[in-house]
XYZ file of C-alpha atoms in Angstrom:
725
model
C 2.672 -15.166 7.218
C 4.740 -11.941 6.433
C 3.856 -10.415 3.069
C 6.762 -9.626 0.606
C 7.920 -6.284 0.280
C 8.890 -3.952 -2.441
C 11.909 -2.168 -3.660
C 11.909 0.988 -5.553
C 13.059 0.449 -8.941
C 12.992 3.514 -11.163
C 9.474 4.991 -10.492
C 7.899 1.526 -10.001
C 8.226 -0.349 -6.730
C 8.560 -3.800 -8.010
C 8.375 -6.967 -6.010
C 11.309 -9.089 -5.562
C 9.482 -11.991 -4.063
C 8.247 -15.073 -5.809
C 5.262 -15.912 -3.564
C 3.432 -12.749 -3.266
C 2.518 -10.355 -6.005
C -0.752 -9.637 -4.346
C -0.410 -5.813 -4.468
C 1.415 -5.477 -7.697
C -1.115 -4.159 -10.289
C 0.193 -2.909 -13.682
C -1.891 -1.191 -16.282
C -0.511 -0.860 -19.875
C 0.729 2.685 -20.157
C -0.865 3.283 -23.545
C -4.216 1.883 -22.161
C -4.259 4.012 -19.054
C -3.764 7.374 -20.743
C -5.245 6.365 -24.181
C -7.214 9.559 -24.313
C -4.655 11.813 -22.858
C -3.158 13.074 -26.201
C -6.318 13.208 -28.235
C -6.952 16.542 -29.650
C -9.857 18.345 -28.166
C -12.231 20.309 -30.402
C -13.999 22.438 -29.536
C -12.799 23.482 -26.099
C -15.320 22.230 -23.487
C -15.809 24.868 -20.843
C -18.757 23.503 -19.060
C -18.954 20.009 -17.399
C -21.627 17.466 -18.700
C -24.980 17.242 -16.933
C -26.294 13.716 -16.320
C -30.022 12.871 -16.387
C -31.888 12.532 -13.265
C -34.400 9.732 -12.614
C -36.712 9.483 -9.627
C -35.710 6.661 -7.174
C -36.674 6.623 -3.444
C -34.555 4.795 -0.847
C -35.994 3.864 2.400
C -34.393 2.303 5.466
C -35.484 2.403 9.325
C -38.350 4.816 8.472
C -36.171 7.348 6.784
C -36.900 8.000 2.997
C -34.700 9.985 0.583
C -34.518 10.539 -3.036
C -31.519 9.554 -5.085
C -31.754 10.786 -8.621
C -28.360 9.294 -9.661
C -29.100 5.861 -8.529
C -29.356 4.781 -12.211
C -25.658 5.032 -12.544
C -25.287 1.746 -10.678
C -25.980 -0.057 -13.942
C -22.462 0.359 -15.371
C -23.459 -1.205 -18.636
C -26.141 1.325 -19.323
C -25.007 3.156 -22.647
C -26.186 6.555 -21.171
C -23.770 6.046 -18.256
C -20.772 4.956 -20.498
C -21.568 8.005 -22.724
C -21.716 10.128 -19.580
C -18.213 8.941 -18.410
C -16.749 9.710 -21.766
C -18.100 13.137 -21.839
C -16.576 13.577 -18.318
C -13.265 12.467 -19.600
C -13.374 14.876 -22.413
C -14.370 17.666 -20.000
C -11.322 16.573 -17.658
C -8.895 16.748 -20.663
C -10.390 20.273 -21.484
C -9.783 21.345 -17.885
C -6.145 20.071 -17.886
C -5.458 21.467 -21.465
C -3.425 24.456 -20.181
C -1.318 22.195 -18.139
C 0.158 20.190 -20.893
C 3.595 21.777 -20.813
C 3.834 21.552 -16.904
C 2.819 17.793 -17.294
C 5.686 17.241 -19.768
C 7.963 19.067 -17.586
C 7.127 17.020 -14.540
C 7.074 13.875 -16.503
C 10.587 14.497 -17.686
C 11.805 15.299 -14.181
C 10.544 11.968 -12.991
C 12.076 9.750 -15.779
C 15.414 11.637 -15.539
C 15.761 10.381 -11.855
C 15.455 6.742 -13.098
C 18.769 4.866 -13.644
C 18.924 3.175 -16.881
C 19.265 -0.273 -15.359
C 16.997 -1.744 -12.659
C 17.222 -5.104 -10.959
C 16.573 -6.749 -7.702
C 19.304 -8.616 -5.827
C 18.987 -12.306 -6.380
C 17.859 -14.710 -3.827
C 19.624 -17.814 -3.498
C 17.066 -20.767 -3.127
C 18.425 -24.242 -3.689
C 20.579 -24.263 -6.809
C 18.952 -21.213 -8.267
C 19.343 -17.476 -7.965
C 15.855 -15.807 -8.571
C 15.717 -12.160 -9.362
C 13.648 -9.462 -11.301
C 14.729 -6.795 -13.646
C 12.872 -4.127 -15.793
C 14.231 -4.412 -19.344
C 15.428 -1.126 -20.810
C 12.664 0.834 -22.462
C 9.958 -1.494 -20.934
C 7.211 -0.722 -18.665
C 7.145 -3.845 -16.528
C 9.271 -6.296 -14.591
C 10.565 -9.757 -15.743
C 11.028 -12.727 -13.267
C 14.114 -14.673 -14.077
C 16.452 -17.223 -12.598
C 20.032 -18.503 -13.181
C 22.100 -21.535 -11.806
C 24.293 -20.281 -9.112
C 28.119 -20.915 -9.480
C 29.076 -23.704 -7.494
C 32.738 -22.638 -7.066
C 31.823 -19.185 -5.819
C 30.758 -18.194 -2.269
C 27.200 -17.055 -1.839
C 27.915 -13.447 -1.011
C 30.398 -13.135 -3.970
C 27.846 -14.549 -6.236
C 25.187 -12.185 -5.023
C 27.468 -9.125 -5.169
C 27.769 -9.651 -9.042
C 24.152 -9.974 -9.627
C 23.748 -7.376 -12.359
C 25.927 -9.278 -14.865
C 28.122 -11.856 -13.498
C 25.942 -14.626 -12.006
C 26.811 -18.035 -13.605
C 24.681 -19.972 -15.940
C 22.136 -18.985 -18.673
C 19.293 -16.624 -17.757
C 15.761 -18.359 -17.850
C 12.762 -16.077 -18.050
C 9.899 -17.470 -15.851
C 7.342 -14.803 -16.229
C 7.341 -11.648 -18.311
C 4.623 -8.892 -17.417
C 5.295 -6.959 -20.678
C 4.197 -9.888 -22.904
C 0.984 -9.979 -20.930
C 0.304 -6.395 -20.999
C 0.985 -6.050 -24.699
C -1.187 -8.824 -25.416
C -4.275 -7.813 -23.227
C -3.605 -4.109 -22.492
C -3.679 -4.722 -18.643
C -1.922 -7.041 -16.225
C -2.326 -7.861 -12.647
C -0.352 -10.750 -11.254
C -2.119 -11.889 -8.068
C 0.133 -14.589 -6.756
C 3.343 -16.197 -8.276
C 5.013 -19.236 -6.554
C 7.855 -21.483 -7.581
C 7.316 -25.108 -6.528
C 9.622 -26.555 -3.865
C 11.400 -28.875 -6.529
C 11.809 -25.710 -8.712
C 10.198 -27.393 -11.652
C 6.852 -25.475 -11.815
C 5.663 -21.917 -11.664
C 2.058 -21.165 -10.429
C 0.643 -17.844 -10.890
C -2.763 -15.863 -11.090
C -3.368 -13.266 -13.597
C -6.211 -10.561 -13.984
C -6.367 -9.035 -17.528
C -9.428 -6.963 -17.072
C -9.300 -5.277 -13.728
C -12.134 -7.064 -12.167
C -9.930 -9.223 -10.073
C -11.276 -12.370 -11.512
C -8.074 -14.268 -11.683
C -7.027 -17.087 -14.035
C -4.650 -19.538 -12.304
C -1.941 -21.064 -14.780
C 0.838 -23.478 -14.154
C 4.027 -23.353 -16.043
C 6.385 -26.263 -16.551
C 9.868 -24.582 -16.131
C 11.603 -27.516 -17.602
C 10.234 -26.871 -21.107
C 8.987 -23.447 -20.710
C 5.260 -24.354 -21.432
C 2.067 -23.501 -19.784
C 0.088 -26.457 -18.856
C -3.431 -26.112 -20.768
C -5.258 -28.594 -18.851
C -4.544 -27.180 -15.397
C -5.764 -23.602 -15.842
C -8.325 -22.634 -13.617
C -10.768 -19.561 -14.365
C -12.523 -17.282 -11.919
C -10.126 -17.462 -9.111
C -10.806 -15.012 -6.321
C -9.345 -14.386 -2.875
C -11.628 -14.863 0.170
C -11.754 -14.500 4.093
C -14.331 -17.169 4.489
C -14.037 -20.786 3.180
C -17.048 -22.764 2.494
C -17.629 -26.069 0.957
C -14.385 -27.418 2.026
C -12.968 -30.222 -0.159
C -11.512 -33.500 1.103
C -8.294 -33.225 2.812
C -8.935 -29.569 3.984
C -9.450 -29.304 7.679
C -11.148 -26.429 9.619
C -9.188 -24.760 12.275
C -11.934 -22.947 13.942
C -15.339 -21.463 13.672
C -15.506 -17.857 12.352
C -15.865 -15.355 15.213
C -16.397 -11.691 14.425
C -13.110 -9.756 14.968
C -10.940 -13.036 15.622
C -8.072 -13.604 13.295
C -5.683 -16.683 13.327
C -2.474 -16.952 11.119
C -0.858 -20.331 11.130
C 2.778 -21.447 10.359
C 3.949 -25.098 10.248
C 7.292 -26.075 12.067
C 8.260 -29.603 12.869
C 5.230 -31.192 14.304
C 3.413 -28.107 15.474
C 1.390 -25.218 14.026
C 2.266 -21.925 15.429
C -0.637 -19.349 15.509
C -0.580 -15.793 15.618
C -4.016 -14.526 17.128
C -5.746 -11.699 18.673
C -7.648 -13.982 20.881
C -5.811 -15.430 23.794
C -9.081 -17.438 24.785
C -9.214 -19.713 21.851
C -11.616 -17.528 20.026
C -14.574 -17.782 22.307
C -15.377 -14.045 22.129
C -14.299 -10.902 20.253
C -11.069 -9.606 21.613
C -11.158 -6.255 23.432
C -7.646 -5.041 23.258
C -6.790 -6.404 19.634
C -3.176 -7.473 20.756
C -1.702 -10.452 19.193
C -0.366 -13.496 20.985
C 1.695 -16.398 19.652
C 0.376 -19.833 20.346
C 0.722 -23.410 19.179
C -0.802 -26.829 18.965
C 0.188 -30.294 17.826
C -0.382 -31.102 14.090
C -2.528 -34.097 15.067
C -4.750 -32.040 17.174
C -5.248 -28.906 14.946
C -8.104 -26.865 16.517
C -8.247 -23.560 18.131
C -9.350 -24.966 21.544
C -6.050 -26.828 21.996
C -3.643 -23.782 21.637
C -1.087 -23.222 24.094
C -0.044 -19.583 24.436
C 3.748 -18.996 24.017
C 4.376 -15.327 23.574
C 2.264 -12.620 24.938
C 2.542 -8.748 24.215
C 4.124 -6.403 26.655
C 3.394 -2.897 27.704
C 5.478 -1.319 24.858
C 5.940 -4.012 22.450
C 3.076 -5.188 20.231
C 3.275 -8.145 17.806
C 2.047 -7.464 14.300
C 3.310 -10.383 12.118
C 5.624 -13.314 11.968
C 7.760 -15.322 9.787
C 9.189 -18.861 10.603
C 12.433 -20.586 9.724
C 14.011 -23.824 10.753
C 16.139 -22.302 13.477
C 14.644 -18.847 13.991
C 11.399 -17.042 14.426
C 10.991 -13.539 12.984
C 8.495 -11.180 14.711
C 7.195 -7.841 13.279
C 6.774 -5.551 16.154
C 5.725 -1.992 17.151
C 8.282 -1.317 19.803
C 7.702 1.887 21.611
C 5.742 3.314 18.639
C 8.236 2.541 15.983
C 8.295 -0.383 13.477
C 10.759 -3.077 14.394
C 11.784 -6.626 13.645
C 13.493 -9.092 15.974
C 14.413 -12.732 15.608
C 14.255 -15.474 18.397
C 16.097 -18.705 18.430
C 13.601 -21.439 17.752
C 15.020 -23.673 20.375
C 13.987 -21.193 22.984
C 10.446 -21.367 21.426
C 10.347 -25.212 21.237
C 11.305 -25.353 24.820
C 9.032 -22.850 26.161
C 6.831 -24.358 28.755
C 4.869 -21.214 29.831
C 3.795 -18.061 28.448
C 6.601 -15.457 28.082
C 7.165 -11.900 26.982
C 9.282 -11.132 23.989
C 12.185 -9.459 26.172
C 12.530 -12.814 27.942
C 13.360 -14.687 24.991
C 16.862 -13.025 24.266
C 15.585 -11.480 21.103
C 17.989 -9.735 18.426
C 16.173 -6.455 17.296
C 17.380 -5.928 13.697
C 19.458 -2.576 13.563
C 17.713 0.401 11.923
C 19.012 3.959 11.381
C 16.269 5.821 13.180
C 12.747 5.551 14.621
C 11.301 7.085 11.526
C 12.096 4.019 9.372
C 9.862 1.394 8.108
C 11.106 -2.170 7.634
C 9.291 -4.618 5.545
C 10.086 -8.370 4.630
C 11.914 -9.101 1.466
C 12.225 -12.334 -0.484
C 12.773 -15.300 1.912
C 12.028 -18.566 0.507
C 14.616 -20.901 2.008
C 13.279 -22.464 5.097
C 16.668 -23.529 6.142
C 18.497 -20.384 5.904
C 19.429 -18.124 8.854
C 19.661 -14.998 6.819
C 16.667 -12.723 6.636
C 16.300 -10.247 3.941
C 14.386 -6.919 4.588
C 13.637 -3.526 2.973
C 14.389 -0.449 5.132
C 12.996 2.889 4.053
C 12.035 6.376 5.308
C 10.463 9.542 3.636
C 14.101 10.797 3.148
C 15.866 7.544 2.693
C 15.694 5.497 -0.576
C 14.911 1.780 -0.014
C 17.679 -0.180 1.313
C 17.824 -4.131 1.096
C 19.644 -5.608 4.011
C 20.442 -9.195 4.947
C 20.329 -9.922 8.600
C 22.245 -12.850 9.641
C 20.262 -14.317 12.620
C 22.887 -16.709 13.787
C 25.804 -14.260 13.859
C 23.729 -11.286 14.771
C 25.170 -9.167 11.986
C 23.957 -7.602 8.749
C 24.872 -6.778 5.269
C 23.567 -4.024 2.895
C 22.869 -5.640 -0.391
C 21.542 -2.877 -2.283
C 20.064 0.649 -2.129
C 17.884 2.315 -4.576
C 19.674 4.555 -6.910
C 18.522 8.115 -7.536
C 20.145 10.223 -10.297
C 19.987 13.840 -11.420
C 18.811 15.210 -7.964
C 18.794 19.093 -8.168
C 20.630 19.555 -4.898
C 24.268 18.772 -4.057
C 24.271 15.663 -1.793
C 26.635 13.170 -0.619
C 24.046 10.455 -1.348
C 25.143 7.578 -3.526
C 23.759 4.416 -4.849
C 24.932 1.219 -3.144
C 24.545 -1.679 -5.608
C 27.444 -3.971 -4.356
C 28.201 -5.874 -1.271
C 29.003 -4.078 1.860
C 30.752 -5.507 4.889
C 28.519 -6.730 7.612
C 29.373 -3.904 10.020
C 29.218 -0.993 7.387
C 26.310 1.165 6.616
C 26.031 4.568 4.801
C 25.072 8.002 5.930
C 23.877 8.493 9.461
C 24.636 6.645 12.775
C 22.493 3.937 14.058
C 20.204 4.205 16.978
C 22.312 3.920 20.217
C 21.245 0.550 21.357
C 22.309 -0.870 17.908
C 25.875 0.459 18.102
C 26.184 -1.750 21.325
C 25.000 -4.677 19.509
C 27.020 -4.476 16.502
C 30.246 -2.983 18.021
C 30.964 -0.390 15.361
C 29.785 2.634 13.322
C 27.099 1.847 10.937
C 26.060 4.353 8.393
C 23.081 4.877 5.907
C 22.580 6.924 2.904
C 19.778 9.487 2.812
C 18.635 13.036 1.831
C 18.018 14.308 5.453
C 20.424 17.409 4.722
C 18.122 18.432 1.975
C 14.627 17.504 3.061
C 13.320 17.948 6.579
C 11.096 15.072 7.940
C 9.610 15.798 11.442
C 7.204 14.060 13.571
C 4.515 16.068 15.313
C 1.508 15.228 17.615
C -1.770 17.088 16.944
C -4.237 17.333 19.657
C -7.625 16.250 18.373
C -11.263 17.080 19.296
C -11.225 14.817 22.297
C -7.685 15.299 23.306
C -6.110 12.391 21.681
C -2.633 12.864 20.211
C -2.563 12.204 16.511
C 0.919 11.467 14.793
C 1.598 13.679 11.824
C 4.745 13.356 9.835
C 5.652 16.398 7.809
C 8.156 16.531 4.860
C 9.623 19.555 3.167
C 12.649 20.921 1.467
C 14.915 22.843 3.767
C 15.713 25.226 1.065
C 12.616 25.638 -1.070
C 9.917 25.665 1.640
C 8.521 28.947 2.756
C 6.985 29.223 5.965
C 3.243 30.423 5.915
C 3.440 30.799 2.142
C 3.889 27.361 0.690
C 1.063 24.955 -0.564
C 0.707 21.616 1.101
C -0.712 18.285 0.614
C -2.061 16.188 3.445
C -2.391 12.364 2.920
C -4.916 10.319 4.927
C -6.418 6.746 4.947
C -7.545 5.786 8.411
C -9.215 2.225 7.872
C -8.761 -1.449 8.180
C -5.868 -0.986 10.768
C -3.532 -0.080 7.907
C -0.541 2.065 8.409
C -0.249 4.948 6.100
C 2.482 4.295 3.598
C 5.382 6.974 4.266
C 8.266 4.994 2.440
C 10.460 6.717 0.021
C 8.802 7.936 -3.111
C 11.141 9.748 -5.601
C 8.319 11.493 -7.531
C 7.643 13.623 -4.394
C 10.900 15.603 -5.137
C 8.993 17.236 -7.987
C 6.719 18.968 -5.247
C 9.226 19.218 -2.490
C 11.720 21.038 -4.866
C 9.014 23.480 -5.775
C 8.600 24.425 -1.991
C 5.475 22.154 -1.466
C 4.921 20.476 2.018
C 3.759 16.954 2.186
C 2.192 15.564 5.337
C 0.910 12.200 6.573
C -1.908 11.998 9.024
C -1.936 8.631 11.052
C -5.632 9.142 12.129
C -7.559 6.604 14.237
C -8.881 3.712 12.317
C -5.438 3.071 10.672
C -2.619 1.448 12.098
C -0.679 2.301 15.196
C 1.436 1.106 18.104
C -1.659 0.315 20.153
C -3.937 -2.136 18.411
C -7.017 -0.292 19.845
C -6.105 2.609 17.512
C -8.089 0.807 14.774
C -11.109 0.327 16.700
C -11.189 3.750 18.059
C -11.659 4.926 14.523
C -13.954 2.446 13.074
C -17.618 1.236 13.209
C -19.276 3.379 15.653
C -16.067 5.473 16.208
C -15.555 6.276 12.527
C -16.067 10.231 13.250
C -12.992 10.221 15.218
C -10.845 9.461 12.225
C -12.517 12.380 10.474
C -12.104 14.758 13.226
C -8.394 13.692 13.534
C -7.873 14.515 9.806
C -9.556 17.975 10.235
C -7.236 18.607 13.386
C -4.160 17.849 11.331
C -5.236 20.205 8.518
C -5.911 22.970 10.834
C -2.463 22.366 12.597
C -0.493 22.711 9.240
C -2.253 26.142 8.704
C -2.142 27.342 12.329
C 1.557 26.559 12.784
C 2.490 28.218 9.457
C 3.646 25.116 7.636
C 1.071 25.889 4.886
C -0.620 28.910 3.582
C -4.202 28.940 4.802
C -5.449 29.168 1.323
C -3.207 26.563 -0.184
C -3.887 23.241 1.532
C -4.854 20.233 -0.473
C -5.723 16.696 0.537
C -5.327 13.197 -1.057
C -7.384 10.006 -0.288
C -7.230 6.596 -1.940
C -10.305 4.083 -1.847
C -11.465 4.261 1.798
C -9.002 7.149 2.374
C -11.304 9.064 0.002
C -14.095 8.643 2.519
C -11.973 10.278 5.254
C -11.160 13.221 2.954
C -14.425 13.891 1.406
C -16.183 13.784 4.833
C -13.619 16.286 6.088
C -14.441 18.473 3.178
C -18.181 18.240 3.958
C -17.741 19.258 7.568
C -15.003 21.889 6.919
C -15.070 22.850 3.176
C -13.018 26.118 3.841
C -10.111 24.233 5.226
C -9.090 22.536 2.019
C -8.708 24.302 -1.430
C -8.027 20.990 -3.495
C -8.446 17.377 -3.231
C -7.428 14.298 -5.115
C -9.965 11.266 -4.645
C -8.722 8.022 -6.194
C -11.173 5.128 -6.669
C -13.220 6.527 -3.927
C -15.557 5.048 -1.591
C -18.154 7.903 -1.165
C -21.823 6.398 -1.218
C -21.181 4.595 1.987
C -24.786 4.177 3.323
C -26.217 3.019 0.118
C -23.376 0.547 -0.595
C -23.586 -0.874 2.764
C -27.327 -1.402 2.529
C -26.631 -3.638 -0.556
C -25.442 -7.010 0.702
C -24.930 -8.133 -2.988
C -21.941 -5.953 -3.537
C -18.594 -7.817 -3.087
C -17.238 -6.296 -0.060
C -20.393 -5.249 1.819
C -20.571 -7.929 4.342
C -16.935 -7.911 5.083
C -17.072 -4.084 5.594
C -19.773 -4.332 8.304
C -16.767 -4.906 10.732
C -15.042 -1.878 9.489
C -17.811 0.695 9.029
C -20.771 -0.795 10.602
C -23.997 -2.570 9.401
C -26.727 -0.150 8.341
C -29.335 -2.949 8.784
C -29.077 -2.100 12.334
C -30.748 1.077 13.460
C -28.117 2.564 15.492
C -25.488 1.838 12.967
C -27.565 3.370 10.193
C -28.161 6.655 12.144
C -24.381 6.817 12.837
C -23.190 6.117 9.251
C -25.700 8.768 8.005
C -23.768 11.276 10.009
C -20.568 11.102 7.968
C -21.448 9.364 4.716
C -19.941 11.749 2.176
C -22.573 11.419 -0.519
C -25.395 12.044 1.981
C -23.752 14.966 3.630
C -22.808 17.426 0.894
C -23.616 20.842 2.203
C -25.901 23.101 0.454
C -24.759 26.287 -1.279
C -21.088 26.283 -0.127
C -17.971 26.600 -2.122
C -16.288 23.215 -2.220
C -12.567 22.833 -3.117
C -11.449 21.970 -6.523
C -11.422 18.232 -7.015
C -9.890 15.583 -9.307
C -11.895 12.475 -8.827
C -10.486 9.407 -10.488
C -12.388 6.039 -10.989
C -11.934 2.818 -12.886
C -14.917 1.336 -14.963
C -14.018 -2.395 -14.111
C -13.437 -1.588 -10.323
C -14.830 -4.678 -8.268
C -14.125 -3.129 -4.902
C -15.508 0.295 -5.213
C -18.298 0.936 -7.949
C -17.292 3.556 -10.415
C -20.791 4.990 -9.786
C -19.646 6.134 -6.484
C -17.300 8.648 -7.904
C -19.868 9.588 -10.760
C -22.735 10.004 -8.283
C -20.481 12.148 -5.902
C -19.408 14.531 -8.841
C -22.777 15.052 -10.243
C -24.345 15.689 -6.733
C -21.557 17.972 -5.444
C -22.008 20.150 -8.697
C -25.653 20.402 -8.002
C -25.036 21.474 -4.399
C -22.119 23.767 -4.829
C -22.554 27.649 -4.680
C -23.176 28.911 -8.364
C -20.660 31.662 -7.636
C -17.956 29.317 -6.575
C -14.786 29.381 -8.751
C -13.609 25.876 -7.767
C -13.860 23.147 -10.461
C -14.647 19.267 -9.948
C -13.527 17.019 -12.657
C -14.008 13.193 -13.028
C -11.553 11.068 -14.880
C -12.437 7.319 -15.374
C -10.092 4.664 -16.816
C -12.398 2.861 -19.097
C -10.403 -0.426 -19.056
C -8.839 -0.620 -15.654
C -9.652 -2.034 -12.115
C -9.292 -0.822 -8.464
C -5.498 -0.850 -8.793
C -5.008 0.940 -12.115
C -1.416 2.042 -11.942
C 0.740 1.928 -14.931
C 4.255 0.569 -15.308
C 7.210 2.634 -14.506
C 6.640 5.325 -17.233
C 2.788 5.164 -16.906
C 2.898 5.911 -13.114
C 5.160 9.014 -13.810
C 2.621 10.212 -16.233
C -0.118 9.758 -13.787
C 1.835 11.419 -11.019
C 2.706 14.452 -13.278
C -1.019 14.720 -14.212
C -2.063 14.874 -10.564
C 0.766 17.262 -9.619
C -0.091 19.509 -12.459
C -3.783 19.591 -11.390
C -2.552 20.639 -7.881
C -0.423 23.339 -9.260
C -2.958 24.621 -11.302
C -5.566 25.125 -8.605
C -3.122 25.918 -5.543
C -0.202 27.591 -7.486
C 3.026 26.019 -8.585
C 5.157 27.014 -5.560
């Protein structure tokens, strides 16, 4: 069940798993920024003014006018022309930052090593790996036959050049991108006999995938087996012969199944066989025989404890791997499957003699790596933190030892540091940098050290008191040398939806802000992920305003404690995170002086009133159903598009959208920008610009160079409106 992780390779985090490219979306660099270097003549000093058409919306006895409703027709020539005019205005606005963008871009690519490759995974007779060819944007999936005469670890340690056999290219993202201008590989799996590769691709950004199967023996795509219109769903209907339903759908109840020798092991948040929606949200591990596969026959095996919550699982022949939140920190442990198989009554994790994988600190995140061989006892994972480049570690679950296989290389860092790349094999009991947590020293009987930038960049965890007394985790990152207390600009990230934990892993591009004195903060507001599963529910549905208030409280804390100058605080939100940021701006427009909203969900009420949109019905569980009167009234309290204040000065904003976005309509950004300009005080000096990718979808990132260009553009915008340092 555990999804595959990423490692940082140059700027781009590329996947090193064969079975899940579900969040790897690449847009061809030249397409993403095709208008970036066009000459602008004459200079455009005023934003375009879209037409207004009368349109009345009514619900539950409430009626309001929406003059920009016409923008929902995305094929309307007037709308396309409007977006193009907005792009020209955005270019004109950013014209005076071109030198800054070039400087930032040069910095970012200078930190990239010339060669990038993932450590190979030994699966059967093959070594599978990825690399980005020099000068190319995207990764290539390859394999080689392993050398029979060499030991496994010796083979892995020579993965860059020395693996035996001829390299076979299985899939080249660059070829697809060069042909279509856009590439999104959804899923990519090699068959158990290693003869076939099945993968899904989207070449428009619409997330309508084509399933293709490639015969790896003759390097040919099988033309008769292609399937068009493949989509990923939560709800299965019209089941075909041979597919069995495990349970009836119950709102809020989830099941994740893994097969193991005659049993299905089920991770579920409903300990009572899904009879009702769970209140706590805590996950249990249960099982049932293969011959009696139904939710009513589950036997509970593992239950959560007071300070350990189960989040995910992965299963192997001899070991069960559990992803946990232990005392508020990410953790992974392994349990001997013999203990699980012989378990006759429900037990807590501590009673199963677990081995907790060693980590350097509580601030680290750990994610699954590439683990395809069911029979292996070594588990590969990726460890990262805001100040530590990604480390790939092999954990030997039988011997309870570990090896560092690879650490992301960072070059041309502007400060003196003892950091160095670790591309070769390390001994099982040798790490780099700082000591392990106390309990791990005992387990491994030695000094384990990791490499990081903690001497240069400070990473602090704070707790901010929100409006109702709840303590909100806030992670603060800044340069020990360049940051100036009370004077520096700052950037606050937030998401707060779907129970997702805000990504705080290493990102080398951030150094371009940190080295200029900027502070970067991450607010883990309610609605997102946290140790307590109830954290999500307390910031979603009829509690959504909690997440907005949490974000505002974190912003005020940064200013009041002197981390950020009171007039130099910016905010960033992506997708549902843009709802959080824009709602906070509506409520406290004076708190933030800049914002970046990417593929933003802003017209919440109108979108949720339209069940024909792809995600509307699914989002009822997250944001509420406005068809219900109580939900409608609550959503209207925070829906960003419906709560723009009149006559106030809003922050300067960069709003980024994609024309082919199938998750959040491009009209959400366009309507928001048009309306906020209507409402803003005419004496306000701030600017709101809209930039639309005319060919991409919801995940519109470029390859490794394209992502640097995009980051440089965003950073230059922030520096223009908030000051460089």
